[in-house]
XYZ file of N, CA, C and O in Angstrom:
608
model
N 0.845 -1.180 0.000
C 0.000 0.000 0.000
C 0.894 1.249 0.000
O 1.812 1.367 0.797
N 0.588 2.174 -0.894
C 1.350 3.415 -0.989
C 0.622 4.527 -0.239
O -0.566 4.748 -0.441
N 1.340 5.189 0.603
C 0.777 6.302 1.368
C 0.670 7.525 0.465
O 1.630 7.876 -0.226
N -0.491 8.230 0.450
C -0.627 9.396 -0.420
C 0.219 10.567 0.063
O 0.452 10.730 1.266
N 0.675 11.382 -0.889
C 1.349 12.633 -0.525
C 0.314 13.558 0.121
O -0.899 13.315 0.045
N 0.782 14.645 0.730
C -0.155 15.602 1.325
C -1.093 16.181 0.265
O -2.289 16.320 0.494
N -0.544 16.527 -0.911
C -1.396 17.068 -1.974
C -2.448 16.058 -2.417
O -3.617 16.401 -2.596
N -2.053 14.800 -2.571
C -3.015 13.754 -2.945
C -4.091 13.599 -1.873
O -5.281 13.454 -2.180
N -3.675 13.619 -0.630
C -4.589 13.464 0.497
C -5.647 14.578 0.503
O -6.845 14.300 0.568
N -5.200 15.833 0.407
C -6.152 16.947 0.474
C -7.003 17.060 -0.786
O -8.173 17.444 -0.705
N -6.464 16.686 -1.948
C -7.287 16.666 -3.172
C -8.387 15.615 -3.033
O -9.526 15.836 -3.441
N -8.058 14.481 -2.455
C -9.087 13.444 -2.272
C -10.183 13.926 -1.326
O -11.363 13.608 -1.519
N -9.821 14.724 -0.332
C -10.834 15.286 0.576
C -11.679 16.318 -0.165
O -12.899 16.386 0.025
N -11.069 17.118 -1.037
C -11.837 18.074 -1.852
C -12.833 17.333 -2.748
O -13.981 17.756 -2.903
N -12.392 16.217 -3.320
C -13.300 15.416 -4.159
C -14.456 14.863 -3.340
O -15.609 14.870 -3.788
N -14.183 14.394 -2.143
C -15.245 13.908 -1.268
C -16.206 15.045 -0.907
O -17.424 14.881 -0.940
N -15.653 16.207 -0.595
C -16.472 17.374 -0.257
C -17.396 17.753 -1.413
O -18.549 18.143 -1.198
N -16.921 17.599 -2.637
C -17.738 17.957 -3.806
C -19.017 17.128 -3.898
O -19.993 17.552 -4.517
N -19.039 15.973 -3.252
C -20.230 15.125 -3.294
C -21.416 15.740 -2.551
O -22.551 15.303 -2.714
N -21.168 16.770 -1.738
C -22.245 17.491 -1.045
C -22.871 18.570 -1.943
O -23.896 19.138 -1.603
N -22.268 18.848 -3.080
C -22.734 19.892 -3.976
C -24.171 19.649 -4.432
O -24.572 18.512 -4.656
N -24.899 20.731 -4.591
C -26.264 20.639 -5.120
C -26.341 21.185 -6.538
O -27.428 21.278 -7.108
N -25.208 21.552 -7.124
C -25.182 22.106 -8.473
C -25.532 21.013 -9.484
O -25.036 19.891 -9.391
N -26.368 21.369 -10.454
C -26.777 20.422 -11.480
C -25.766 20.326 -12.614
O -25.804 19.394 -13.411
N -24.870 21.297 -12.727
C -23.903 21.354 -13.827
C -22.554 20.742 -13.488
O -21.969 20.031 -14.278
N -22.015 21.098 -12.333
C -20.654 20.682 -11.990
C -20.535 20.648 -10.465
O -20.837 21.610 -9.788
N -20.069 19.522 -9.940
C -19.890 19.390 -8.501
C -18.436 19.729 -8.174
O -17.518 19.080 -8.669
N -18.274 20.764 -7.346
C -16.943 21.258 -7.002
C -16.783 21.239 -5.484
O -17.703 21.589 -4.753
N -15.597 20.842 -5.045
C -15.264 20.864 -3.624
C -13.962 21.613 -3.413
O -13.098 21.639 -4.294
N -13.831 22.238 -2.238
C -12.620 22.982 -1.893
C -12.259 22.715 -0.435
O -13.135 22.561 0.414
N -10.960 22.674 -0.182
C -10.436 22.484 1.172
C -9.311 23.491 1.369
O -8.394 23.564 0.555
N -9.390 24.272 2.433
C -8.325 25.223 2.762
C -7.510 24.637 3.909
O -8.066 24.197 4.921
N -6.188 24.664 3.718
C -5.266 24.013 4.653
C -4.207 25.004 5.121
O -3.686 25.789 4.328
N -3.913 24.962 6.408
C -2.814 25.711 7.026
C -1.946 24.706 7.764
O -2.458 23.952 8.609
N -0.678 24.666 7.472
C 0.249 23.784 8.188
C -0.260 22.346 8.273
O -0.264 21.734 9.342
N -0.728 21.813 7.152
C -1.221 20.439 7.029
C -2.451 20.159 7.893
O -2.757 19.004 8.200
N -3.169 21.210 8.258
C -4.410 21.085 9.024
C -5.549 21.710 8.232
O -5.418 22.833 7.720
N -6.685 21.023 8.146
C -7.842 21.567 7.437
C -8.449 22.691 8.267
O -8.765 22.505 9.446
N -8.597 23.855 7.632
C -9.178 25.030 8.278
C -10.642 25.177 7.885
O -11.485 25.542 8.698
N -10.960 24.886 6.609
C -12.324 25.057 6.118
C -12.539 24.209 4.873
O -11.589 23.881 4.162
N -13.799 23.875 4.636
C -14.185 23.177 3.416
C -15.367 23.906 2.788
O -16.055 24.679 3.461
N -15.597 23.657 1.515
C -16.757 24.244 0.856
C -17.110 23.464 -0.388
O -16.273 22.765 -0.968
N -18.360 23.566 -0.760
C -18.845 22.981 -2.011
C -19.823 23.961 -2.631
O -20.329 24.863 -1.955
N -20.095 23.811 -3.922
C -20.971 24.764 -4.586
C -22.436 24.404 -4.353
O -22.824 23.250 -4.391
N -23.216 25.452 -4.073
C -24.645 25.285 -3.830
C -25.280 26.610 -3.451
O -24.593 27.607 -3.223
N -26.594 26.609 -3.381
C -27.361 27.813 -3.059
C -27.005 28.327 -1.658
O -26.590 27.544 -0.790
N -27.157 29.628 -1.424
C -26.907 30.175 -0.087
C -27.783 29.504 0.971
O -28.863 28.970 0.659
N -27.323 29.538 2.209
C -28.044 28.925 3.333
C -29.514 29.313 3.323
O -29.856 30.493 3.210
N -30.373 28.315 3.458
C -31.803 28.550 3.592
C -32.542 28.810 2.286
O -33.767 28.930 2.302
N -31.830 28.912 1.171
C -32.484 29.160 -0.108
C -32.644 27.857 -0.884
O -31.897 26.906 -0.686
N -33.608 27.839 -1.772
C -33.884 26.649 -2.570
C -32.736 26.359 -3.528
O -32.108 27.275 -4.064
N -32.503 25.076 -3.730
C -31.503 24.633 -4.702
C -32.151 24.581 -6.078
O -33.375 24.510 -6.204
N -31.327 24.591 -7.109
C -31.838 24.619 -8.489
C -32.791 23.470 -8.792
O -33.795 23.661 -9.475
N -32.499 22.277 -8.274
C -33.386 21.148 -8.553
C -34.751 21.318 -7.889
O -35.719 20.683 -8.295
N -34.841 22.209 -6.903
C -36.106 22.463 -6.215
C -36.929 23.559 -6.887
O -38.104 23.736 -6.563
N -36.314 24.302 -7.802
C -37.028 25.403 -8.460
C -37.150 25.207 -9.973
O -37.387 26.157 -10.709
N -36.980 23.981 -10.416
C -37.199 23.697 -11.828
C -35.973 23.678 -12.704
O -36.085 23.718 -13.923
N -34.790 23.635 -12.122
C -33.584 23.480 -12.921
C -32.643 24.664 -12.875
O -32.875 25.651 -12.200
N -31.593 24.533 -13.654
C -30.499 25.498 -13.700
C -30.800 26.600 -14.723
O -31.007 26.301 -15.907
N -30.792 27.846 -14.278
C -31.041 28.976 -15.171
C -29.973 29.068 -16.256
O -30.276 29.326 -17.415
N -28.731 28.833 -15.899
C -27.650 28.909 -16.887
C -27.814 27.842 -17.965
O -27.540 28.089 -19.136
N -28.300 26.663 -17.587
C -28.569 25.616 -18.576
C -29.719 26.039 -19.486
O -29.653 25.887 -20.702
N -30.782 26.571 -18.876
C -31.946 27.004 -19.657
C -31.572 28.073 -20.676
O -32.099 28.099 -21.781
N -30.650 28.970 -20.292
C -30.214 30.056 -21.182
C -29.059 29.636 -22.097
O -28.568 30.451 -22.873
N -28.629 28.373 -21.970
C -27.534 27.822 -22.790
C -26.241 28.640 -22.670
O -25.558 28.910 -23.646
N -25.934 29.030 -21.431
C -24.726 29.807 -21.165
C -23.544 28.847 -21.056
O -23.579 27.893 -20.281
N -22.484 29.089 -21.847
C -21.322 28.190 -21.799
C -20.644 28.215 -20.426
O -20.700 29.205 -19.697
N -19.992 27.117 -20.114
C -19.229 27.013 -18.885
C -18.175 28.111 -18.852
O -17.574 28.442 -19.873
N -17.978 28.709 -17.683
C -16.967 29.747 -17.530
C -17.458 31.150 -17.822
O -16.685 32.096 -17.767
N -18.756 31.306 -18.136
C -19.296 32.630 -18.469
C -20.521 32.959 -17.615
O -21.223 32.066 -17.160
N -20.743 34.249 -17.419
C -21.953 34.792 -16.771
C -22.258 34.170 -15.402
O -23.380 33.787 -15.098
N -21.247 34.122 -14.542
C -21.400 33.529 -13.207
C -22.469 34.227 -12.376
O -23.043 33.619 -11.479
N -22.739 35.489 -12.673
C -23.721 36.241 -11.886
C -25.137 35.689 -12.045
O -26.017 35.999 -11.245
N -25.374 34.863 -13.052
C -26.705 34.290 -13.263
C -26.906 32.962 -12.540
O -27.938 32.318 -12.694
N -25.952 32.580 -11.746
C -26.025 31.315 -11.011
C -26.517 31.575 -9.590
O -26.060 32.506 -8.927
N -27.419 30.734 -9.095
C -27.906 30.833 -7.708
C -26.837 30.450 -6.698
O -26.873 30.881 -5.543
N -25.919 29.614 -7.123
C -24.971 28.999 -6.188
C -23.779 29.891 -5.870
O -23.349 30.701 -6.682
N -23.264 29.684 -4.685
C -21.928 30.152 -4.337
C -20.974 29.054 -4.770
O -21.318 27.871 -4.750
N -19.772 29.446 -5.158
C -18.785 28.457 -5.561
C -18.137 27.842 -4.327
O -18.161 28.414 -3.232
N -17.543 26.670 -4.510
C -16.913 25.944 -3.408
C -15.848 26.782 -2.711
O -15.774 26.819 -1.479
N -15.025 27.481 -3.521
C -13.964 28.321 -2.952
C -14.556 29.443 -2.108
O -14.051 29.757 -1.023
N -15.629 30.051 -2.599
C -16.292 31.125 -1.859
C -16.822 30.604 -0.530
O -16.631 31.234 0.518
N -17.477 29.445 -0.560
C -18.012 28.873 0.674
C -16.909 28.508 1.661
O -17.069 28.706 2.869
N -15.781 28.015 1.179
C -14.671 27.684 2.083
C -14.088 28.950 2.707
O -13.820 28.991 3.916
N -13.897 29.992 1.913
C -13.376 31.262 2.438
C -14.349 31.861 3.446
O -13.944 32.325 4.521
N -15.644 31.818 3.152
C -16.662 32.329 4.074
C -16.681 31.517 5.365
O -16.779 32.079 6.460
N -16.569 30.191 5.240
C -16.550 29.337 6.436
C -15.384 29.699 7.343
O -15.538 29.808 8.565
N -14.208 29.919 6.762
C -13.045 30.305 7.566
C -13.292 31.651 8.243
O -12.989 31.817 9.428
N -13.856 32.589 7.494
C -14.106 33.929 8.050
C -15.117 33.884 9.191
O -14.904 34.508 10.238
N -16.213 33.139 9.014
C -17.244 33.106 10.052
C -16.792 32.373 11.304
O -17.318 32.607 12.380
N -15.783 31.505 11.160
C -15.254 30.820 12.347
C -14.010 31.519 12.903
O -13.393 31.034 13.852
N -13.630 32.641 12.287
C -12.508 33.425 12.789
C -11.145 32.824 12.495
O -10.182 33.098 13.205
N -11.041 32.020 11.458
C -9.786 31.363 11.101
C -9.068 32.135 10.000
O -9.625 32.330 8.927
N -7.842 32.538 10.254
C -7.049 33.166 9.211
C -6.617 32.105 8.213
O -6.257 30.997 8.592
N -6.676 32.448 6.937
C -6.224 31.521 5.894
C -5.035 32.099 5.130
O -4.535 31.487 4.194
N -4.581 33.268 5.560
C -3.459 33.920 4.893
C -2.237 33.010 4.904
O -1.874 32.444 5.925
N -1.640 32.839 3.723
C -0.468 31.997 3.577
C -0.791 30.523 3.387
O 0.111 29.712 3.200
N -2.074 30.167 3.413
C -2.486 28.774 3.302
C -2.567 28.270 1.870
O -2.234 28.976 0.909
N -3.019 27.047 1.759
C -3.193 26.368 0.476
C -4.660 26.033 0.300
O -5.319 25.621 1.261
N -5.161 26.192 -0.928
C -6.520 25.765 -1.239
C -6.447 24.625 -2.255
O -5.736 24.714 -3.250
N -7.137 23.553 -1.928
C -7.254 22.381 -2.791
C -8.657 22.398 -3.373
O -9.637 22.493 -2.617
N -8.761 22.322 -4.707
C -10.050 22.462 -5.376
C -10.167 21.380 -6.445
O -9.194 21.066 -7.131
N -11.357 20.854 -6.610
C -11.547 19.830 -7.639
C -11.375 20.402 -9.041
O -11.042 19.669 -9.965
N -11.596 21.716 -9.227
C -11.470 22.355 -10.542
C -10.726 23.680 -10.392
O -10.832 24.340 -9.356
N -10.040 24.089 -11.447
C -9.375 25.398 -11.453
C -10.398 26.482 -11.102
O -11.534 26.433 -11.566
N -10.036 27.463 -10.297
C -11.003 28.504 -9.924
C -11.362 29.426 -11.087
O -10.550 29.671 -11.978
N -12.591 29.941 -11.056
C -13.039 30.944 -12.022
C -12.399 32.288 -11.660
O -11.737 32.415 -10.636
N -12.645 33.294 -12.469
C -12.039 34.604 -12.225
C -12.530 35.223 -10.912
O -11.753 35.829 -10.186
N -13.794 35.060 -10.585
C -14.329 35.632 -9.341
C -13.650 34.979 -8.137
O -13.168 35.663 -7.227
N -13.576 33.660 -8.139
C -12.929 32.952 -7.030
C -11.432 33.230 -6.997
O -10.845 33.329 -5.919
N -10.829 33.373 -8.163
C -9.390 33.690 -8.215
C -9.115 35.023 -7.523
O -8.147 35.142 -6.763
N -9.950 36.014 -7.754
C -9.770 37.316 -7.097
C -9.937 37.185 -5.589
O -9.192 37.797 -4.819
N -10.886 36.367 -5.151
C -11.069 36.153 -3.715
C -9.867 35.428 -3.109
O -9.417 35.772 -2.017
N -9.352 34.439 -3.811
C -8.179 33.685 -3.341
C -6.978 34.615 -3.197
O -6.257 34.568 -2.199
N -6.781 35.481 -4.173
C -5.672 36.441 -4.125
C -5.821 37.350 -2.914
O -4.887 37.516 -2.123
N -7.006 37.951 -2.736
C -7.205 38.895 -1.634
C -7.232 38.221 -0.266
O -6.916 38.860 0.738
N -7.561 36.936 -0.218
C -7.554 36.213 1.053
C -6.129 35.864 1.491
O -5.919 35.436 2.619
N -5.174 36.026 0.583
C -3.780 35.779 0.931
C -3.356 34.327 0.831
O -2.305 33.956 1.364
N -4.162 33.509 0.161
C -3.749 32.117 -0.042
C -2.526 32.101 -0.947
O -2.403 32.916 -1.855
N -1.585 31.192 -0.712
C -0.310 31.197 -1.426
C -0.117 30.022 -2.366
O 0.806 30.020 -3.167
N -0.962 29.010 -2.261
C -0.807 27.838 -3.122
C -2.187 27.345 -3.520
O -3.105 27.305 -2.687
N -2.324 26.967 -4.804
C -3.580 26.435 -5.323
C -3.273 25.092 -5.973
O -2.435 25.001 -6.856
N -3.969 24.059 -5.528
C -3.811 22.727 -6.100
C -5.177 22.278 -6.594
O -6.159 22.354 -5.850
N -5.236 21.834 -7.853
C -6.506 21.418 -8.448
C -6.383 20.023 -9.044
O -5.284 19.549 -9.333
N -7.540 19.387 -9.255
C -7.573 18.081 -9.914
C -7.909 18.217 -11.393
O -7.452 17.414 -12.195
N -8.712 19.218 -11.756
C -9.153 19.397 -13.144
C -9.122 20.866 -13.528
O -9.158 21.750 -12.666
N -9.126 21.115 -14.835
C -9.125 22.477 -15.358
C -10.518 23.097 -15.384
O -11.503 22.490 -14.959
N -10.574 24.331 -15.886
C -11.828 25.061 -16.038
C -11.581 26.134 -17.096
O -10.519 26.769 -17.090
N -12.527 26.370 -17.989
C -12.288 27.285 -19.120
C -12.400 28.767 -18.755
O -13.370 29.437 -19.102
N -11.405 29.297 -18.046
C -11.421 30.710 -17.668
C -9.999 31.259 -17.751
O -9.237 31.214 -16.784
N -9.643 31.768 -18.926
C -8.282 32.260 -19.162
C -7.960 33.510 -18.340
O -6.821 33.697 -17.919
N -8.947 34.385 -18.106
C -8.697 35.577 -17.302
C -8.287 35.189 -15.889
O -7.403 35.811 -15.301
N -8.900 34.139 -15.360
C -8.519 33.655 -14.029
C -7.049 33.253 -14.001
O -6.313 33.624 -13.083
N -6.612 32.528 -15.015
C -5.217 32.091 -15.099
C -4.290 33.301 -15.164
O -3.276 33.358 -14.464
N -4.648 34.285 -15.975
C -3.829 35.498 -16.110
C -3.703 36.238 -14.787
O -2.604 36.657 -14.404
N -4.821 36.418 -14.074
C -4.786 37.135 -12.791
C -3.957 36.382 -11.756
O -3.182 36.989 -11.013
N -4.133 35.074 -11.701
C -3.369 34.277 -10.742
C -1.878 34.339 -11.039
O -1.064 34.479 -10.120
N -1.513 34.273 -12.322
C -0.102 34.384 -12.698
C 0.447 35.755 -12.321
O 1.554 35.860 -11.781
N -0.314 36.815 -12.597
C 0.127 38.173 -12.255
C 0.327 38.322 -10.749
O 1.228 39.027 -10.300
N -0.492 37.628 -9.971
C -0.382 37.678 -8.509
C 0.711 36.752 -7.975
O 0.956 36.712 -6.766
N 1.349 36.007 -8.872
C 2.414 35.104 -8.453
C 1.927 33.773 -7.935
O 2.672 33.048 -7.266
N 0.681 33.449 -8.237
C 0.114 32.170 -7.804
C 0.042 31.213 -8.980
O -0.586 31.509 -9.990
N 0.678 30.073 -8.822
C 0.643 29.052 -9.860
C -0.410 28.017 -9.486
O -0.513 27.624 -8.327
N -1.180 27.600 -10.476
C -2.148 26.530 -10.262
C -1.450 25.209 -10.539
O -0.967 24.976 -11.645
N -1.373 24.356 -9.535
C -0.738 23.055 -9.651
C -1.828 22.017 -9.868
O -2.755 21.927 -9.068
N -1.727 21.264 -10.951
C -2.698 20.219 -11.222
C -2.127 18.890 -10.767
O -1.004 18.533 -11.108
N -2.906 18.184 -9.956
C -2.468 16.892 -9.444
C -3.663 15.939 -9.465
O -4.775 16.318 -9.172
N -3.385 14.739 -9.836
C -4.374 13.681 -9.766
C -3.962 12.739 -8.650
O -2.778 12.608 -8.355
N -4.927 12.066 -8.059
C -4.576 11.057 -7.054
C -3.651 10.047 -7.726
O -3.901 9.606 -8.839
N -2.556 9.718 -7.066
C -1.582 8.798 -7.638
C -0.394 9.502 -8.269
O 0.598 8.879 -8.565
N -0.484 10.827 -8.513
C 0.645 11.595 -9.063
C 1.705 11.768 -7.979
O 1.414 11.816 -6.800
N 2.913 11.934 -8.401
C 3.987 12.282 -7.466
C 4.819 13.377 -8.047
O 5.065 13.505 -9.166
């Protein structure tokens, strides 16, 4: 049996977290880590107490045929990264200098939040079609590291 690296371990937890997602389009999970300790987790879904898309007749972005990576403001859901950052904030946990593990590359909105939250490392399992996000992260000195379980 091979013991997973820390990156593999936390990516697998992000993947597990994504299973709580209520999004009809893409299930995303995020885990924020400080010093190899989980500080917060998040998954994409409607704000607390509000109906999920499957409860109100489906996804508006699907109905409008909006391509992935565009018009995020038309989505009911908060993204996994946003929920993880909010969870850390509401529990009074600093995430500055930490690492965020995400099942998918962050969009431009989440990338801006990650930059301003002071996170220093981003590890993802899959890509996402948002070139502006990549440009902003590179300008901020943040590299997106793609890792699959089993990679070394």
